[in-house]
Short mmCIF file of C-alpha atoms in Angstrom, two decimals:
data_model
loop_
_atom_site.label_atom_id
_atom_site.label_comp_id
_atom_site.label_asym_id
_atom_site.label_seq_id
_atom_site.Cartn_x
_atom_site.Cartn_y
_atom_site.Cartn_z
CA ALA G 266 -0.24 0.06 -0.09
CA ALA G 267 2.59 2.27 1.04
CA ALA G 268 4.39 1.55 -2.36
CA GLU G 269 1.03 2.15 -4.27
CA GLN G 270 0.50 5.81 -2.78
CA GLN G 271 4.11 6.47 -3.23
CA GLN G 272 3.83 5.75 -6.94
CA GLN G 273 0.85 7.86 -6.86
CA GLN G 274 2.37 11.10 -5.38
CA GLN G 275 5.36 10.25 -8.23
CA GLN G 276 2.60 10.44 -10.76
CA GLN G 277 0.65 13.89 -9.48
CA ARG G 278 4.29 15.41 -8.79
CA THR G 279 5.01 14.20 -13.15
CA SER G 280 1.09 15.71 -14.12
CA LEU G 281 2.01 19.05 -12.46
CA ARG G 282 5.36 19.42 -13.76
CA PRO G 283 5.67 22.40 -16.27
CA ARG G 284 5.85 20.98 -20.31
CA ALA G 285 7.93 22.82 -22.69
CA ALA G 286 6.48 25.12 -24.62
CA MET G 287 6.06 23.76 -28.25
CA SER G 288 6.65 26.78 -31.06
CA MET G 289 7.45 26.90 -34.84
CA LYS G 290 8.75 29.48 -36.83
CA LEU G 291 6.57 30.97 -39.74
CA ALA G 292 7.64 33.32 -42.65
CA VAL G 293 5.41 36.09 -43.27
CA ARG G 294 5.18 38.08 -46.16
CA VAL G 295 4.89 41.60 -45.79
CA PRO G 296 1.17 43.29 -47.41
CA ALA G 297 1.01 45.83 -50.12
CA GLY G 298 1.14 48.95 -48.79
CA MET G 299 2.76 48.35 -45.71
CA SER G 300 5.85 49.48 -44.10
CA PRO G 301 8.89 48.28 -41.71
CA GLY G 302 7.26 49.57 -38.05
CA GLN G 303 3.60 48.89 -38.87
CA THR G 304 1.99 46.07 -36.97
CA VAL G 305 0.28 43.47 -39.26
CA THR G 306 -1.48 40.36 -38.57
CA PHE G 307 -1.18 36.84 -39.60
CA PRO G 308 -2.50 33.60 -39.19
CA SER G 309 -1.32 30.40 -37.94
CA THR G 310 -0.93 27.93 -40.46
CA SER G 311 -4.17 26.00 -39.30
CA GLY G 312 -5.98 29.47 -39.79
CA GLY G 313 -7.36 28.88 -35.72
CA GLN G 314 -5.31 31.74 -34.47
CA MET G 315 -4.16 35.08 -35.37
CA PHE G 316 -1.09 36.73 -34.17
CA THR G 317 0.41 40.51 -34.24
CA THR G 318 3.71 41.66 -35.19
CA VAL G 319 5.88 44.78 -36.06
CA ILE G 320 7.27 44.59 -39.48
CA PRO G 321 11.19 44.54 -38.96
CA VAL G 322 13.23 47.92 -40.45
CA GLY G 323 14.59 46.89 -43.49
CA VAL G 324 11.93 44.64 -44.58
CA GLU G 325 9.22 46.04 -47.21
CA ALA G 326 6.24 45.18 -48.84
CA GLY G 327 6.61 42.09 -50.88
CA GLN G 328 9.53 40.59 -48.53
CA THR G 329 9.06 37.97 -45.72
CA PHE G 330 10.49 38.02 -42.63
CA VAL G 331 10.62 34.84 -39.57
CA VAL G 332 8.69 34.98 -36.69
CA GLU G 333 8.13 32.53 -33.67
CA VAL G 334 4.57 31.47 -32.69
CA PRO G 335 3.03 28.92 -29.99
CA GLN G 336 2.16 25.71 -32.33
CA GLN G 337 -0.72 24.66 -29.59
CA GLU G 338 -3.78 27.71 -29.63
CA PRO G 339 -3.52 29.32 -26.33
CA PRO G 340 -6.97 28.38 -23.65
CA PRO G 341 -9.59 31.09 -23.79
CA THR G 342 -8.97 33.49 -21.88
CA PRO G 343 -11.81 35.01 -19.15
CA PRO G 344 -12.97 38.45 -20.08
CA PRO G 345 -11.27 41.35 -17.87
CA ASP G 346 -13.04 43.39 -15.89
CA VAL G 347 -14.46 46.61 -17.23
CA PRO G 348 -12.34 49.85 -15.31
CA MET G 349 -13.78 53.16 -14.74
CA GLY G 350 -16.76 52.15 -13.81
CA LEU G 351 -18.45 52.55 -16.66
CA PRO G 352 -22.29 51.19 -17.19
CA VAL G 353 -22.61 48.37 -19.53
CA SER G 354 -25.79 47.35 -20.77
CA PRO G 355 -27.39 44.15 -20.27
CA MET G 356 -26.61 42.72 -23.41
CA ARG G 357 -25.52 38.87 -23.99
CA SER G 358 -21.98 38.34 -24.67
CA ARG G 359 -20.21 37.98 -27.51
CA SER G 360 -16.61 36.55 -28.45
CA LEU G 361 -14.30 39.03 -30.51
CA ARG G 362 -13.13 38.41 -33.75
CA ALA G 363 -9.63 39.27 -35.33
CA PRO G 364 -8.86 42.94 -36.04
CA ARG G 365 -9.65 43.91 -39.31
CA ALA G 366 -6.34 44.78 -40.51
CA PRO G 367 -3.88 43.82 -43.66
CA VAL G 368 -3.64 40.39 -42.81
CA ALA G 369 -0.09 38.86 -44.09
CA SER G 370 0.39 35.53 -45.67
CA THR G 371 2.15 32.81 -43.53
CA ALA G 372 4.60 29.57 -44.55
CA PRO G 373 5.98 27.12 -41.61
CA LEU G 374 9.32 26.24 -41.47
CA ASP G 375 11.37 24.18 -38.54
CA THR G 376 9.46 23.36 -35.30
CA ALA G 377 11.55 24.09 -32.12
CA THR G 378 10.99 24.25 -28.39
CA GLY G 379 11.19 26.41 -25.41
CA ALA G 380 9.21 29.45 -27.58
CA SER G 381 7.56 32.50 -26.65
CA PRO G 382 4.07 33.50 -28.30
CA VAL G 383 4.00 36.76 -30.29
CA ALA G 384 3.56 39.36 -28.01
CA PRO G 385 0.35 41.56 -28.86
CA THR G 386 0.57 44.91 -29.94
CA TRP G 387 -1.58 48.37 -30.08
CA GLN G 388 -2.53 48.93 -32.93
CA ASP G 389 -0.49 52.07 -34.21
CA GLY G 390 -2.69 53.05 -37.41
CA GLN G 391 -4.54 55.77 -36.12
CA ALA G 392 -1.16 57.95 -34.77
CA LEU G 393 0.42 56.98 -37.35
CA ARG G 394 -1.69 58.61 -39.60
CA HIS G 395 -2.09 61.81 -38.08
CA ALA G 396 1.22 62.02 -37.17
CA GLU G 397 0.61 61.69 -33.45
CA CYS G 398 2.21 60.35 -30.31
CA PRO G 399 0.85 56.50 -30.15
CA ILE G 400 0.42 56.66 -26.22
CA CYS G 401 -1.46 59.81 -25.93
CA PHE G 402 -2.30 61.00 -29.01
CA GLU G 403 -0.88 63.94 -28.90
CA PRO G 404 0.36 65.81 -32.27
CA LEU G 405 4.13 64.75 -32.57
CA ALA G 406 5.21 68.66 -33.62
CA SER G 407 3.83 70.27 -31.14
CA GLY G 408 6.35 69.48 -28.33
CA PRO G 409 9.31 67.35 -27.95
CA VAL G 410 9.73 63.85 -29.24
CA GLY G 411 11.64 60.82 -28.07
CA VAL G 412 12.61 57.39 -28.66
CA PHE G 413 12.79 54.12 -26.77
CA LEU G 414 16.19 52.75 -26.04
CA ALA G 415 17.80 49.32 -24.85
CA GLY G 416 21.21 48.84 -24.39
CA GLY G 417 22.24 52.13 -26.13
CA ARG G 418 20.18 51.44 -29.99
CA ARG G 419 16.57 52.24 -31.17
CA VAL G 420 14.22 49.44 -30.74
CA SER G 421 12.07 50.39 -33.65
CA ASN G 422 11.54 53.68 -35.93
CA HIS G 423 8.61 55.14 -34.04
CA PHE G 424 8.61 58.24 -31.99
CA PHE G 425 6.79 59.22 -29.28
CA ASN G 426 5.64 62.75 -27.20
CA LEU G 427 8.71 63.31 -24.98
CA GLY G 428 7.25 63.44 -21.69
CA ALA G 429 4.63 60.44 -22.96
CA ALA G 430 7.53 58.05 -23.38
CA GLN G 431 9.38 59.29 -20.08
CA GLU G 432 6.19 58.52 -17.75
CA TRP G 433 5.48 54.80 -19.94
CA LEU G 434 8.94 54.17 -19.06
CA ARG G 435 8.74 55.15 -15.40
CA SER G 436 5.42 53.70 -14.67
CA GLY G 437 4.99 50.92 -17.68
CA ASN G 438 6.02 47.13 -17.63
CA GLY G 439 9.43 47.78 -19.25
CA HIS G 440 8.40 46.99 -23.03
CA CYS G 441 8.07 49.50 -26.02
CA PRO G 442 3.86 49.91 -25.80
CA LEU G 443 4.29 48.87 -29.56
CA THR G 444 6.70 46.25 -30.25
CA ARG G 445 6.51 44.79 -26.89
CA LEU G 446 10.80 44.60 -26.93
CA PRO G 447 12.38 45.34 -23.53
CA ILE G 448 13.03 49.37 -23.08
CA SER G 449 15.65 50.75 -21.11
CA SER G 450 15.71 54.27 -21.72
CA VAL G 451 14.09 57.16 -23.44
CA LEU G 452 16.32 59.61 -26.15
CA ALA G 453 15.16 62.84 -26.99
CA VAL G 454 15.50 63.34 -30.35
CA PRO G 455 17.10 67.01 -31.46
CA ASP G 456 14.95 69.46 -33.30
CA LEU G 457 16.11 69.04 -37.30
CA ARG G 458 16.03 72.63 -37.40
CA ALA G 459 18.53 73.53 -35.15
CA ASP G 460 20.71 70.77 -35.40
CA LEU G 461 20.56 68.47 -38.38
CA GLN G 462 23.42 66.26 -37.72
CA ALA G 463 22.25 64.98 -34.05
CA TRP G 464 19.08 64.46 -35.58
CA TRP G 465 20.32 62.44 -38.50
CA ARG G 466 22.14 60.33 -35.53
CA VAL G 467 19.37 59.67 -33.92
CA VAL G 468 16.69 58.99 -37.00
CA ASP G 469 19.54 56.75 -38.83
CA VAL G 470 18.13 53.85 -36.91
CA ASN G 471 20.57 51.27 -38.56
CA GLY G 472 23.87 53.80 -38.74
CA ASP G 473 24.79 53.41 -42.44
CA GLY G 474 24.81 56.91 -42.82
CA ARG G 475 21.49 57.03 -45.27
CA LEU G 476 17.58 57.08 -44.51
CA SER G 477 14.93 54.86 -46.11
CA ARG G 478 11.82 56.86 -47.77
CA HIS G 479 9.59 55.46 -44.75
CA GLU G 480 12.43 56.39 -42.32
CA LEU G 481 12.55 59.75 -43.63
CA ILE G 482 8.78 60.59 -44.12
CA GLU G 483 8.14 59.45 -40.10
CA ALA G 484 11.06 61.33 -39.03
CA LEU G 485 9.79 64.60 -40.81
CA LYS G 486 6.53 64.03 -40.04
CA ALA G 487 7.60 63.74 -35.99
CA GLN G 488 8.86 67.33 -35.92
CA LEU G 489 7.31 69.06 -39.04
CA PRO G 490 4.03 70.52 -38.94
CA ILE G 491 3.30 69.54 -42.29
CA ASP G 492 0.48 67.64 -44.27
CA ALA G 493 0.78 64.32 -43.14
CA ALA G 494 -1.72 62.66 -45.34
CA LYS G 495 0.46 64.27 -48.59
CA LEU G 496 3.70 63.18 -47.51
CA ASP G 497 1.55 59.45 -46.77
CA ASP G 498 0.23 60.05 -50.52
CA ALA G 499 4.37 60.11 -51.45
CA LEU G 500 5.37 57.85 -49.42
CA ALA G 501 2.97 55.12 -51.26
CA ASP G 502 4.13 56.19 -54.56
CA PRO G 503 7.08 55.12 -55.83
CA SER G 504 7.36 57.24 -59.02
CA HIS G 505 5.76 60.68 -56.96
CA TRP G 506 7.95 63.91 -57.81
CA LEU G 507 9.14 64.03 -54.44
CA TRP G 508 11.41 61.37 -55.27
CA GLU G 509 12.38 62.50 -59.06
CA GLN G 510 13.89 65.36 -57.26
CA TRP G 511 15.49 63.52 -54.53
CA ASP G 512 15.95 60.35 -55.24
CA LYS G 513 17.48 60.29 -58.49
CA ASP G 514 19.47 57.10 -58.59
CA ARG G 515 16.13 55.30 -57.42
CA SER G 516 18.05 53.61 -54.60
CA GLY G 517 14.72 54.12 -52.35
CA PHE G 518 17.33 56.03 -49.70
CA ILE G 519 18.29 59.30 -48.87
CA GLU G 520 22.18 60.16 -48.43
CA ARG G 521 22.92 62.58 -45.61
CA ALA G 522 24.42 65.11 -47.93
CA GLU G 523 20.79 65.55 -49.48
CA ALA G 524 19.10 66.09 -46.28
CA PRO G 525 19.44 69.94 -45.65
CA GLY G 526 17.68 70.70 -48.97
CA LEU G 527 15.13 67.78 -48.74
CA VAL G 528 13.94 68.97 -45.30
CA ALA G 529 13.51 73.01 -46.11
CA PHE G 530 12.01 71.46 -49.35
CA VAL G 531 9.29 69.98 -47.87
CA GLN G 532 8.43 72.17 -44.99
CA GLN G 533 7.78 74.46 -47.95
CA VAL G 534 6.10 71.85 -50.06
CA PHE G 535 4.17 69.84 -47.68
CA ALA G 536 2.99 73.00 -45.27
CA SER G 537 0.09 71.97 -43.02
CA SER G 538 -2.71 74.41 -43.27
CA GLY G 539 -3.51 74.58 -39.89
CA GLY G 540 -7.32 74.72 -40.45
CA GLY G 541 -8.67 71.46 -38.70
CA LYS G 542 -12.03 70.52 -38.89
CA GLY G 543 -13.49 72.95 -36.32
CA PRO G 544 -14.70 71.95 -32.90
CA ILE G 545 -15.86 68.49 -31.88
CA PRO G 546 -19.34 68.27 -31.82
CA ASP G 547 -21.18 67.47 -28.70
CA MET G 548 -22.02 63.87 -27.97
CA ALA G 549 -24.78 64.57 -25.59
CA ARG G 550 -26.50 66.74 -27.81
CA ASP G 551 -25.43 65.78 -31.49
CA LYS G 552 -24.48 62.25 -31.27
CA LEU G 553 -24.70 61.55 -35.08
CA GLY G 554 -22.39 64.97 -35.41
CA TRP G 555 -19.98 63.42 -33.05
CA TYR G 556 -19.99 60.01 -35.25
CA ASN G 557 -19.46 61.68 -38.35
CA TYR G 558 -16.97 64.02 -36.98
CA TRP G 559 -14.40 60.99 -36.54
CA ASP G 560 -15.48 58.89 -39.47
CA GLU G 561 -12.97 60.81 -41.18
CA ASP G 562 -13.25 58.40 -44.35
CA SER G 563 -17.32 58.35 -44.21
CA SER G 564 -17.03 54.35 -44.33
CA GLY G 565 -20.06 54.23 -41.77
CA SER G 566 -17.88 52.80 -39.01
CA LEU G 567 -15.40 53.37 -36.61
CA GLU G 568 -12.86 50.65 -35.47
CA LYS G 569 -11.28 50.37 -32.17
CA GLU G 570 -8.54 52.48 -32.35
CA GLU G 571 -10.47 55.48 -34.14
CA VAL G 572 -12.82 54.97 -31.12
CA VAL G 573 -10.19 55.34 -28.12
CA ARG G 574 -8.49 58.42 -30.21
CA ALA G 575 -11.76 59.89 -30.84
CA LEU G 576 -12.61 59.49 -26.86
CA VAL G 577 -9.03 60.69 -25.83
CA LYS G 578 -9.42 63.63 -27.60
CA THR G 579 -13.31 64.45 -26.46
CA LEU G 580 -12.46 64.10 -23.05
CA GLY G 581 -9.34 66.23 -23.11
CA LEU G 582 -6.95 63.21 -22.04
CA SER G 583 -4.40 63.32 -24.32
CA THR G 584 -1.64 65.26 -21.48
CA SER G 585 -2.11 62.50 -18.99
CA PRO G 586 -0.30 58.85 -20.60
CA THR G 587 -2.08 57.20 -17.42
CA ARG G 588 -5.76 58.40 -18.38
CA VAL G 589 -5.32 57.44 -21.90
CA GLN G 590 -4.03 53.76 -21.17
CA GLN G 591 -7.31 53.59 -18.98
CA MET G 592 -9.66 54.77 -21.93
CA ARG G 593 -7.62 52.10 -24.22
CA SER G 594 -8.40 49.28 -21.69
CA THR G 595 -11.68 50.05 -20.96
CA VAL G 596 -12.87 50.01 -24.89
CA ASP G 597 -11.03 46.59 -24.91
CA ALA G 598 -12.92 45.34 -21.87
CA ILE G 599 -16.37 46.26 -23.11
CA TRP G 600 -15.95 46.56 -27.31
CA ALA G 601 -17.64 42.71 -27.61
CA VAL G 602 -21.08 44.43 -25.89
CA PHE G 603 -21.21 47.53 -28.18
CA ASP G 604 -20.01 45.55 -31.28
CA ALA G 605 -23.48 43.88 -31.63
CA ASP G 606 -22.10 42.11 -35.09
CA GLY G 607 -18.50 41.04 -34.07
CA SER G 608 -17.11 43.07 -37.20
CA GLU G 609 -14.58 44.75 -34.77
CA SER G 610 -16.09 47.92 -35.69
CA ILE G 611 -18.88 50.32 -34.34
CA GLU G 612 -21.37 50.74 -36.87
CA ARG G 613 -23.55 53.89 -37.07
CA ASP G 614 -26.50 52.21 -35.49
CA GLU G 615 -24.70 50.41 -32.53
CA PHE G 616 -23.32 53.84 -31.87
CA LEU G 617 -26.80 55.33 -31.92
CA ARG G 618 -28.75 52.62 -31.01
CA PRO G 619 -31.19 54.31 -27.83
CA GLY G 620 -30.41 53.70 -24.23
CA GLU G 621 -27.86 50.45 -25.03
CA GLY G 622 -25.54 51.98 -27.59
CA LEU G 623 -21.84 53.24 -27.14
CA ALA G 624 -22.85 57.22 -27.47
CA ASP G 625 -25.66 56.74 -24.51
CA THR G 626 -23.28 54.84 -22.33
CA ILE G 627 -20.62 57.46 -22.80
CA VAL G 628 -22.68 60.60 -22.28
CA ALA G 629 -23.93 58.92 -18.82
CA THR G 630 -20.42 58.19 -17.86
CA MET G 631 -19.35 61.79 -18.43
CA GLN G 632 -22.75 63.09 -16.54
CA HIS G 633 -22.04 60.95 -13.54
CA GLY G 634 -18.98 60.42 -13.63
#
């Protein structure tokens, strides 16, 4: 009997011993229209799970890079509690779907052990599109900007509001909010109008003395009050007249010697009109007007990051990265409740639905919170 009991205890200890995590390597092909530093979503080879990662520097559309993902799908996690006390309508729960974003194709490589899953990242498309800080949605050109470092080297080609980046480093989890890579310090980016050489040394991520078109455009948008949409159009068009003049050898790179003339040229030609869209409508009085104000592409729907940005701007939270993160967590927690059709976007009727739509919930929170 003693021997049998000892054998049972040994089996229990064996069953409790953690198993080595199995993983596989996938070759991810970058979709058309996407560039290094942007987030890309891709499926597992079975199609049963979606992953998100950041396109590495130097990998352009149509090229591939390798990521390591878990071979077995993790168990589902329970939905988080709703922070900030937002009232939630008693609707049936719904499962979240994968984000509506460009999905990369994948191909399996070799299998390894002991892998870490690809960490989830923020969707940074809204901030990049508007040349804003991905942490607080403040316009980058409105103040000093910074970059995250690890071991003295930049972890990505993203730019952040300097104050927001410093607060994130103090109160965050020690990882970049976009790439999830470890960070150890924040470096203030010199003003290119005051010290072009020092600015170049910071924005030239790999130190090869030249900038790719994408590196250049994002660095200019981070400090100059220019029309970001027009510059993005130039970036997306390899035959744009901007490159006809400044990238004459069609290498896809701008040399340091060309930078002074190019910066002055961009400031003049792509200067922002500064007109804006006018004041934000009062959501309590004009819910439809508020929705249409933030539906910038007139698609009739707002994706999650659009809603986060709109609420941050409406409630004046941009100066507090902590409150921005609380709002982001709130939207994540309640999204499935208000996204009635599971489309990963809030349609106009889902927003305006009387009594149980997202608009009435936000208004009630502002009035009683």
